[in-house]
Amino acid sequence: MSQVFAGIEAGGTKWVCMIANHPGDIYATTRFPTSDPEETIGNAIEFIKSQTHKPGDLKGLGIGSFGPLDLNRESATYGFLTTTPKPGWANTDLISPFHEAFNLPIGFDTDVNAAALGEQRWGAGRGLSDFIYLTVGTGIGGAALANGKLIHGMIHPEMGHTRIPHDWERDPFPGVCPYHGDCLEGLATGPAVQARWNQPAEDLPPEHPAWQLEANYLALGITNLIATLSPQRIILGGGVMDQEHLFPMIRIKVRELLGNYITAQEILETNEQYIVPPSLGSQAGVLGAIALAQQAAKA
Amino acid sequence: MSQVFAGIEAGGTKWVCMIANHPGDIYATTRFPTSDPEETIGNAIEFIKSQTHKPGDLKGLGIGSFGPLDLNRESATYGFLTTTPKPGWANTDLISPFHEAFNLPIGFDTDVNAAALGEQRWGAGRGLSDFIYLTVGTGIGGAALANGKLIHGMIHPEMGHTRIPHDWERDPFPGVCPYHGDCLEGLATGPAVQARWNQPAEDLPPEHPAWQLEANYLALGITNLIATLSPQRIILGGGVMDQEHLFPMIRIKVRELLGNYITAQEILETNEQYIVPPSLGSQAGVLGAIALAQQAAKA
């Protein structure tokens, strides 16, 4: 082992840690549930130490975390989780414990920005300058690249919290977002599907009306992203998108919603290439964290 | 006169043409209504010729046009208007007639991208890497800069055609967009206000309920743009925004819609600096076309 990188996908439900160079050169991976900050961060540090026997082997560390995060390097709370509703995690410093444990360059970004970076480097975003990575799972998060670079802006995108039309007559469910009720995340995240139908999303059969409703909401959110960013491709990841039958339903609905106004060949003719799953599958996030580590080591 | 540039803001209602170097060095300006393509383009060519007596003086030409446009330089129809509902203008070549009249570098982009570029160069976007310019007039169009650069993506943004929640009970008006009915443009553009209330928007007094409804719709669209792009500032231009009382109404509603989830100091404390009119006023578009001309001359 020489010149490897550590990547951490710090999710609200589970953390995934990896020692690797790239998708074809992975040394070790582990995953564990997200408990309290001290224990969870401790587990990650222990794993990395146990897998890199000669400290000099490790060249950088990358963390892609659930948010919202403080990504402003000028800020006193750079590297902190900020207003997350997840109990115990608000105002958690995610960088300092790793700085203390490993004297290494650390790349830090949102989990979904990391996943987008992974897909740009090794996956479905290769060769594209402008694409979106949307993850639909416990929450809904989005990342966008424009002109080849991740968009951060003032803080970072929070695409799950966009508002879409909510047909209250057809769907009287009020939504689960503690901040906005029926924003996209409130209506279409995994827990929303479970709460609306009183059973876990993964137990609902493909012909259940839950899925057409879900496809409609996601298509509304995606159509808004297309109108706002004009992406060359949209990558849809996250646990809910493991339901592969959602892809064709979403593609049809997006085309319908665009209403012949935006008529690029990419959308009209090769719809299956326009809205796609991540090539790196469930490893997009943690491999993206490896890409963050490599960026940090180079900087 | 030496080393000047020609700028054309090609709008669906009127065209504005200018010979200038920058906002403090303007030689001539004219505006005329948009009639058919031949006459309108002819008027622009005639104005530019009449104002630049020594042809060598003119170093470049910039065109910021209403859309949708083909901005793909590899395309056979680069520089064309594509699917516009404006009678007579679909599939109009906006570049070739100017190439034939003036053998000069031509910069070409959407009218709203040009306006954003103008504001970045000389206006309310100076010093910012990430901001949005939204124009609310005959139509609604949006431009975004991220990491200092205009976002074009696959085609170009069409932010007016995003979908927002439409409260049918309070507002049974179906919207005026010929493609989508009640998209943001369908609900909140100048002609939508006029059709909903049966009188021109500019005749409605500030206390008329039209304005709170208008502010609510625009705030929904803007909140979605904030969640998607995390801009450092939002510049609101266009004829409808000449109603200055809309600004405080929109600021309050945006803050309410963000619902304490996105809590940057810029939004919470200096709201008046976050959502602002264009510094260049109604000249943002045509000065942006001058900036396009300068970019083209440099390239």
XYZ file of C-alpha atoms in Angstrom:
598
model
C 0.000 0.000 0.000
C 1.308 3.404 -0.945
C -0.317 6.762 -1.542
C -3.872 5.959 -0.561
C -6.729 8.218 0.476
C -9.446 7.909 3.101
C -13.040 8.789 2.255
C -15.984 9.187 4.603
C -19.584 9.414 3.482
C -21.150 10.846 6.634
C -24.874 10.212 6.270
C -27.704 10.871 8.664
C -28.491 7.125 8.832
C -25.121 5.483 8.270
C -21.483 6.326 7.675
C -19.416 4.613 4.989
C -15.603 4.748 5.218
C -13.162 3.680 2.536
C -9.419 3.472 1.923
C -8.797 3.677 -1.827
C -7.200 5.333 -4.810
C -10.058 4.955 -7.282
C -12.989 2.588 -7.991
C -10.612 -0.087 -9.336
C -8.200 0.203 -6.411
C -10.150 -0.101 -3.154
C -8.273 -1.406 -0.085
C -10.985 -1.473 2.566
C -14.561 -0.363 3.185
C -16.777 -0.341 6.265
C -20.187 1.008 7.180
C -21.861 1.590 10.526
C -25.043 3.285 11.754
C -24.950 6.977 12.681
C -25.234 7.151 16.479
C -24.067 10.190 18.486
C -21.260 12.368 17.076
C -18.523 11.215 19.484
C -19.061 7.501 18.908
C -19.623 7.821 15.149
C -16.563 10.004 14.525
C -14.574 7.716 16.848
C -15.551 4.663 14.776
C -14.395 6.355 11.600
C -11.024 7.341 13.085
C -10.488 3.829 14.446
C -11.258 2.241 11.065
C -8.868 4.510 9.190
C -6.083 3.903 11.750
C -6.613 0.139 11.644
C -6.347 0.051 7.829
C -3.312 2.280 7.285
C -0.481 0.668 9.194
C 2.245 2.985 7.969
C 0.879 6.489 8.616
C 2.865 7.853 5.643
C 0.716 5.806 3.267
C -2.287 8.046 3.818
C -2.085 11.211 1.701
C -5.425 12.853 2.361
C -8.863 12.538 3.849
C -12.238 13.478 2.332
C -15.544 13.932 4.115
C -18.890 14.213 2.337
C -21.477 14.930 4.998
C -25.217 15.380 5.430
C -26.074 19.032 6.039
C -26.627 21.855 6.202
C -22.910 22.548 6.583
C -20.727 25.595 7.041
C -18.442 25.432 3.973
C -17.084 28.957 4.291
C -13.341 28.686 4.983
C -13.303 32.182 6.468
C -15.912 31.217 9.073
C -15.127 30.317 12.701
C -17.445 27.335 12.297
C -16.018 26.031 8.996
C -16.598 22.273 8.880
C -19.587 22.327 11.238
C -23.030 20.883 10.752
C -25.385 23.827 11.337
C -29.180 23.630 11.667
C -29.766 19.897 11.089
C -32.961 18.498 12.671
C -31.024 15.297 13.510
C -30.917 15.096 17.347
C -27.470 15.702 18.850
C -25.795 16.684 15.598
C -26.514 20.423 15.268
C -23.297 22.478 15.646
C -21.018 19.430 15.413
C -17.428 20.069 14.315
C -16.736 17.422 11.678
C -13.195 18.420 10.771
C -11.240 19.067 13.995
C -11.388 15.500 15.380
C -9.890 14.225 12.106
C -7.267 16.978 12.080
C -6.244 15.923 15.582
C -6.160 12.214 14.705
C -4.406 12.585 11.331
C -2.206 15.489 10.407
C -3.440 15.508 6.818
C -5.131 17.671 4.172
C -8.904 17.303 4.554
C -11.431 17.863 1.787
C -14.905 18.701 3.041
C -18.232 19.110 1.264
C -21.843 17.959 1.358
C -22.509 14.239 0.813
C -24.330 14.982 -2.410
C -21.593 17.328 -3.698
C -19.108 14.538 -2.999
C -21.267 12.022 -4.882
C -21.508 14.401 -7.856
C -17.722 14.787 -7.817
C -17.328 10.986 -7.776
C -19.660 10.651 -10.759
C -17.807 13.425 -12.606
C -14.462 11.726 -12.026
C -15.370 8.068 -12.562
C -19.082 7.739 -13.360
C -22.092 9.007 -15.293
C -20.813 12.602 -15.291
C -17.565 11.915 -17.150
C -17.039 14.334 -20.041
C -19.966 16.562 -19.008
C -19.575 20.186 -17.952
C -23.101 20.667 -16.597
C -25.046 17.993 -14.754
C -27.129 17.428 -11.659
C -26.862 14.695 -9.052
C -30.050 14.301 -7.035
C -30.272 11.817 -4.182
C -33.670 10.613 -2.981
C -33.466 8.692 0.264
C -33.967 9.662 3.918
C -33.772 13.211 2.614
C -33.529 14.764 -0.833
C -30.336 16.567 -1.729
C -28.978 17.947 -4.958
C -25.627 18.928 -6.413
C -24.968 20.750 -9.652
C -21.887 21.194 -11.774
C -21.802 24.142 -14.158
C -18.902 24.890 -16.495
C -17.191 21.808 -15.019
C -17.275 22.997 -11.395
C -19.453 22.261 -8.369
C -21.844 25.086 -7.524
C -21.515 26.194 -3.909
C -22.761 29.770 -3.950
C -23.291 31.465 -0.619
C -23.738 28.230 1.379
C -24.568 25.192 -0.748
C -27.617 24.084 -2.724
C -30.556 22.612 -0.805
C -32.529 21.360 -3.788
C -34.745 19.120 -1.671
C -36.306 22.207 -0.147
C -37.712 23.628 -3.394
C -41.509 24.046 -3.529
C -43.522 22.201 -6.178
C -47.256 22.154 -6.957
C -49.000 19.908 -4.410
C -52.356 18.529 -5.535
C -54.092 18.524 -2.135
C -57.233 16.912 -3.548
C -55.442 13.874 -4.922
C -52.871 13.794 -2.132
C -54.037 15.327 1.164
C -50.784 14.200 2.880
C -49.267 17.383 4.391
C -45.605 16.406 3.949
C -42.901 15.568 6.493
C -40.409 18.449 6.267
C -40.151 20.034 9.733
C -39.263 23.379 8.109
C -41.567 23.579 5.088
C -44.131 20.756 5.290
C -44.761 19.996 1.631
C -41.532 21.018 -0.098
C -40.092 18.407 -2.501
C -38.319 16.635 0.368
C -41.475 16.840 2.507
C -43.539 15.124 -0.190
C -41.180 12.696 -1.890
C -38.457 11.551 0.496
C -38.450 7.908 1.688
C -39.991 8.747 5.098
C -42.740 10.760 3.320
C -43.694 7.717 1.221
C -43.698 5.558 4.345
C -45.819 8.037 6.351
C -48.305 8.595 3.504
C -48.958 4.888 2.873
C -48.279 3.534 6.358
C -45.647 1.097 5.166
C -41.979 1.253 4.200
C -41.462 2.398 0.597
C -39.543 -0.776 -0.246
C -42.570 -2.927 0.699
C -44.899 -1.208 -1.809
C -45.268 -3.260 -5.040
C -44.375 -1.553 -8.351
C -48.064 -1.283 -9.362
C -49.001 0.578 -6.145
C -50.305 4.140 -6.842
C -47.602 5.412 -4.480
C -45.073 5.156 -7.276
C -46.903 7.209 -9.906
C -47.405 9.935 -7.293
C -43.734 9.703 -6.323
C -42.665 9.857 -9.988
C -44.892 12.917 -10.525
C -43.385 14.812 -7.580
C -39.815 13.939 -8.511
C -40.540 14.890 -12.147
C -41.816 18.301 -11.010
C -38.647 18.874 -8.989
C -36.460 17.671 -11.866
C -38.303 19.792 -14.450
C -37.641 22.844 -12.291
C -33.957 21.918 -12.122
C -33.862 21.554 -15.920
C -35.502 24.968 -16.384
C -33.093 26.542 -13.895
C -29.782 24.934 -14.859
C -30.246 23.393 -18.315
C -28.153 20.327 -17.351
C -26.734 17.888 -19.903
C -27.726 14.967 -17.658
C -29.518 14.206 -14.408
C -28.202 11.430 -12.172
C -30.718 10.087 -9.645
C -29.311 8.190 -6.665
C -30.344 7.347 -3.115
C -32.338 4.529 -1.534
C -35.718 5.419 -3.068
C -34.204 5.255 -6.568
C -33.285 1.598 -5.981
C -36.901 1.142 -7.148
C -35.810 0.949 -10.786
C -39.359 1.096 -12.140
C -39.371 4.786 -11.082
C -36.923 5.759 -13.836
C -39.220 5.236 -16.872
C -42.150 6.816 -14.998
C -40.077 9.900 -14.176
C -38.693 10.179 -17.738
C -42.211 10.161 -19.244
C -43.525 12.706 -16.748
C -40.548 15.078 -17.173
C -41.028 15.101 -20.939
C -44.750 15.795 -20.450
C -44.049 18.642 -18.013
C -41.516 20.281 -20.332
C -44.466 20.613 -22.708
C -42.510 20.896 -25.961
C -40.911 24.127 -24.788
C -37.445 22.791 -24.083
C -36.928 20.416 -26.987
C -33.281 19.412 -26.987
C -32.512 16.175 -28.803
C -30.982 14.795 -25.613
C -34.356 14.990 -23.898
C -36.622 14.040 -26.775
C -34.740 11.171 -28.338
C -32.395 9.684 -25.789
C -34.384 10.168 -22.627
C -32.828 7.016 -21.139
C -29.422 8.660 -21.372
C -30.692 11.927 -19.901
C -32.110 10.717 -16.577
C -29.898 7.928 -15.281
C -28.814 6.097 -12.116
C -25.276 6.763 -10.797
C -22.649 4.598 -12.510
C -20.897 4.159 -9.168
C -24.148 2.960 -7.597
C -24.283 3.164 -3.820
C -20.525 3.901 -3.728
C -20.873 7.299 -5.449
C -20.803 9.154 -2.118
C -17.821 7.475 -0.525
C -15.823 7.424 -3.781
C -16.662 11.111 -4.090
C -15.131 11.555 -0.634
C -11.984 9.883 -2.004
C -12.054 12.440 -4.850
C -12.386 15.228 -2.231
C -9.342 13.801 -0.414
C -7.331 13.822 -3.647
C -8.331 17.431 -4.384
C -7.261 18.438 -0.863
C -3.926 16.612 -1.173
C -3.215 18.409 -4.464
C -4.184 21.869 -3.207
C -14.645 58.170 -31.470
C -12.274 55.195 -31.401
C -12.601 51.588 -30.349
C -16.312 51.463 -29.613
C -18.704 48.566 -29.448
C -22.284 48.086 -30.613
C -24.824 46.449 -28.332
C -28.315 45.247 -29.204
C -30.911 44.236 -26.650
C -33.302 42.314 -28.872
C -36.524 42.087 -26.910
C -39.881 40.638 -27.877
C -41.520 44.072 -27.503
C -38.716 46.491 -28.370
C -35.105 46.574 -29.443
C -32.530 48.848 -27.822
C -29.298 49.600 -29.678
C -26.256 51.358 -28.279
C -22.786 52.473 -29.330
C -20.575 52.619 -26.238
C -17.508 51.561 -24.347
C -19.008 51.409 -20.861
C -21.825 53.043 -18.827
C -19.812 56.276 -18.516
C -18.902 56.382 -22.200
C -22.068 56.053 -24.270
C -22.086 57.592 -27.775
C -25.600 56.877 -28.976
C -28.713 54.922 -28.058
C -31.955 54.215 -29.863
C -35.015 52.063 -29.303
C -37.790 50.927 -31.631
C -40.681 48.455 -31.429
C -40.128 44.844 -32.499
C -41.976 44.405 -35.801
C -41.121 41.620 -38.261
C -37.560 40.232 -38.327
C -36.493 41.854 -41.608
C -37.564 45.356 -40.649
C -36.346 45.111 -37.055
C -32.912 43.739 -37.934
C -32.712 46.316 -40.756
C -33.398 49.153 -38.320
C -30.613 47.960 -36.034
C -28.091 47.706 -38.888
C -29.034 51.144 -40.163
C -28.614 52.714 -36.708
C -25.201 51.168 -36.163
C -24.022 52.268 -39.643
C -25.329 55.810 -39.129
C -23.509 56.165 -35.798
C -20.095 54.758 -36.729
C -18.853 56.871 -39.571
C -15.390 55.352 -39.797
C -16.049 51.584 -39.962
C -12.711 50.865 -38.245
C -14.026 52.493 -35.074
C -16.333 49.572 -34.360
C -14.497 46.675 -32.710
C -17.295 44.264 -31.940
C -21.019 43.677 -31.767
C -23.052 42.082 -28.999
C -26.610 40.764 -29.192
C -28.683 39.809 -26.162
C -31.929 38.362 -27.465
C -35.256 37.032 -26.255
C -35.395 33.266 -26.641
C -35.304 30.386 -26.689
C -32.076 30.537 -28.678
C -29.655 28.066 -30.180
C -26.380 28.932 -28.408
C -24.499 25.809 -29.467
C -21.622 26.919 -31.693
C -21.405 23.449 -33.234
C -25.024 23.626 -34.388
C -26.130 24.481 -37.950
C -28.685 26.853 -36.423
C -26.302 28.647 -34.006
C -27.609 32.150 -33.467
C -31.237 31.281 -34.296
C -34.362 31.917 -32.288
C -35.975 28.475 -31.966
C -39.487 27.771 -30.626
C -40.622 31.286 -29.668
C -44.396 31.805 -29.656
C -43.816 35.324 -31.072
C -45.432 35.344 -34.559
C -42.931 35.464 -37.419
C -39.834 35.068 -35.255
C -39.458 31.288 -34.832
C -36.343 30.024 -36.673
C -34.967 33.526 -37.298
C -31.214 33.799 -37.875
C -30.096 36.682 -35.666
C -26.369 36.569 -36.437
C -25.927 36.222 -40.230
C -27.473 39.584 -41.228
C -25.058 41.351 -38.863
C -22.122 39.286 -40.116
C -22.996 40.358 -43.640
C -23.407 44.030 -42.702
C -20.333 44.273 -40.446
C -17.355 41.993 -40.723
C -16.857 41.897 -36.957
C -16.669 39.551 -33.967
C -20.219 39.027 -32.657
C -21.080 38.039 -29.076
C -24.462 36.355 -28.754
C -26.484 35.269 -25.729
C -29.951 35.539 -24.193
C -31.159 39.014 -23.221
C -31.183 38.046 -19.556
C -27.699 36.482 -19.718
C -26.489 39.735 -21.270
C -28.145 41.774 -18.506
C -26.520 39.574 -15.854
C -23.144 40.074 -17.536
C -23.710 43.839 -17.551
C -24.541 43.802 -13.838
C -21.474 41.637 -13.115
C -19.226 44.033 -15.008
C -20.628 47.404 -13.948
C -23.588 46.904 -11.595
C -25.068 45.068 -8.621
C -23.129 41.881 -9.351
C -19.660 43.428 -9.052
C -17.378 41.351 -6.819
C -19.831 38.458 -6.600
C -19.104 34.964 -7.913
C -22.649 33.597 -7.619
C -25.760 35.619 -8.298
C -29.046 35.525 -10.159
C -30.603 38.091 -12.478
C -34.340 37.621 -12.899
C -36.345 39.812 -15.223
C -40.110 40.120 -14.779
C -41.792 41.858 -17.685
C -43.565 40.616 -20.810
C -42.001 37.272 -19.913
C -39.937 36.021 -16.990
C -36.342 35.068 -17.661
C -33.442 34.223 -15.411
C -29.664 34.127 -15.605
C -27.254 32.696 -13.071
C -23.544 33.108 -12.518
C -21.762 30.391 -10.571
C -18.056 30.468 -9.766
C -17.896 33.766 -11.654
C -19.279 32.404 -14.935
C -22.651 32.446 -16.687
C -24.434 29.100 -16.569
C -25.456 27.914 -20.029
C -25.675 24.149 -19.650
C -27.187 22.205 -22.518
C -29.200 25.121 -23.944
C -29.725 27.993 -21.503
C -31.790 28.465 -18.353
C -35.519 29.093 -18.736
C -36.234 30.002 -15.114
C -39.602 31.553 -15.946
C -40.905 28.105 -16.806
C -40.383 26.562 -13.368
C -43.535 25.270 -11.627
C -44.581 26.727 -8.273
C -47.513 25.958 -5.959
C -50.655 27.595 -7.372
C -53.425 28.207 -4.843
C -56.399 27.627 -7.157
C -58.912 28.508 -4.435
C -57.464 31.959 -3.825
C -56.443 32.495 -7.429
C -58.524 30.555 -9.993
C -56.696 32.312 -12.852
C -55.287 29.506 -15.060
C -52.127 31.316 -16.165
C -51.068 32.632 -19.582
C -48.122 30.437 -20.616
C -49.033 28.787 -23.944
C -46.782 25.837 -23.055
C -47.438 25.255 -19.337
C -50.416 27.380 -18.256
C -49.553 28.154 -14.648
C -45.761 28.021 -14.549
C -44.065 31.027 -12.858
C -44.201 33.007 -16.101
C -47.810 31.948 -16.669
C -48.847 33.269 -13.264
C -46.615 36.280 -12.636
C -45.565 37.897 -15.887
C -46.922 41.366 -16.772
C -49.542 40.015 -19.224
C -50.687 37.516 -16.541
C -51.335 40.358 -14.083
C -53.207 42.281 -16.780
C -55.321 39.264 -17.811
C -56.125 38.287 -14.201
C -57.281 41.767 -13.141
C -58.527 43.036 -16.501
C -56.318 46.097 -16.441
C -52.664 46.874 -17.156
C -50.382 46.080 -14.197
C -49.095 49.674 -14.092
C -52.649 50.975 -13.523
C -53.174 48.897 -10.354
C -52.600 50.971 -7.181
C -49.980 49.716 -4.657
C -52.707 48.656 -2.181
C -54.457 46.428 -4.767
C -54.457 42.710 -3.781
C -52.819 41.982 -7.141
C -49.474 42.990 -5.697
C -49.438 40.694 -2.652
C -50.373 37.791 -4.929
C -47.642 38.832 -7.373
C -45.094 39.120 -4.540
C -46.081 35.661 -3.265
C -45.596 34.017 -6.664
C -42.295 35.757 -7.315
C -41.129 34.862 -3.791
C -41.930 31.190 -4.441
C -39.903 31.264 -7.639
C -37.035 33.101 -5.940
C -37.026 30.757 -2.940
C -36.659 27.831 -5.335
C -33.744 29.580 -7.031
C -32.104 30.165 -3.629
C -32.531 26.496 -2.686
C -31.143 25.399 -6.047
C -28.216 27.794 -6.535
C -27.485 29.366 -3.148
C -26.810 32.773 -4.745
C -25.046 35.614 -2.940
C -27.559 38.099 -4.371
C -30.711 38.244 -6.478
C -31.183 41.118 -8.911
C -34.775 41.695 -10.025
C -35.283 43.708 -13.203
C -37.928 44.092 -15.903
C -40.996 46.251 -16.323
C -43.069 44.696 -13.538
C -40.286 45.396 -11.027
C -40.605 49.129 -11.762
C -43.353 48.782 -9.123
C -40.875 49.430 -6.312
C -43.348 48.509 -3.560
C -42.950 44.895 -4.701
C -39.397 44.678 -3.340
C -40.199 44.811 0.412
C -43.192 42.487 -0.088
C -41.022 39.936 -1.895
C -38.218 40.174 0.706
C -40.623 39.442 3.574
C -42.254 36.524 1.774
C -38.911 34.955 0.746
C -37.711 35.036 4.336
C -40.982 33.448 5.471
C -40.755 30.717 2.816
C -37.159 29.847 3.701
C -38.618 28.942 7.088
C -35.445 29.310 9.151
C -33.805 26.491 7.234
C -31.396 28.568 5.178
C -30.250 31.167 7.682
C -27.315 32.993 6.163
C -26.603 36.403 7.648
C -26.976 37.931 4.172
C -30.613 36.868 4.080
C -31.566 37.438 7.710
C -29.892 40.738 8.443
C -29.330 42.566 5.212
C -32.324 41.459 3.222
C -32.373 44.809 1.393
C -28.907 44.015 0.049
C -29.887 40.469 -0.894
C -32.847 41.128 -3.204
C -32.141 44.287 -5.198
C -32.976 46.145 -8.419
C -30.326 46.275 -11.177
C -27.790 49.066 -10.654
C -27.828 49.726 -14.402
C -31.615 50.039 -14.349
C -33.308 49.586 -17.697
C -29.912 49.750 -19.442
C -28.672 46.464 -17.913
C -29.615 44.512 -21.042
C -28.108 46.755 -23.682
C -24.966 47.441 -21.625
C -24.696 43.682 -21.182
C -24.755 43.427 -24.969
C -21.813 45.867 -25.007
C -20.045 43.524 -22.552
C -20.812 40.591 -24.913
C -19.277 42.588 -27.782
C -16.127 43.218 -25.747
C -15.826 39.517 -24.843
C -16.185 38.597 -28.532
C -13.568 41.147 -29.588
C -11.115 39.751 -27.051
C -11.691 36.071 -27.930
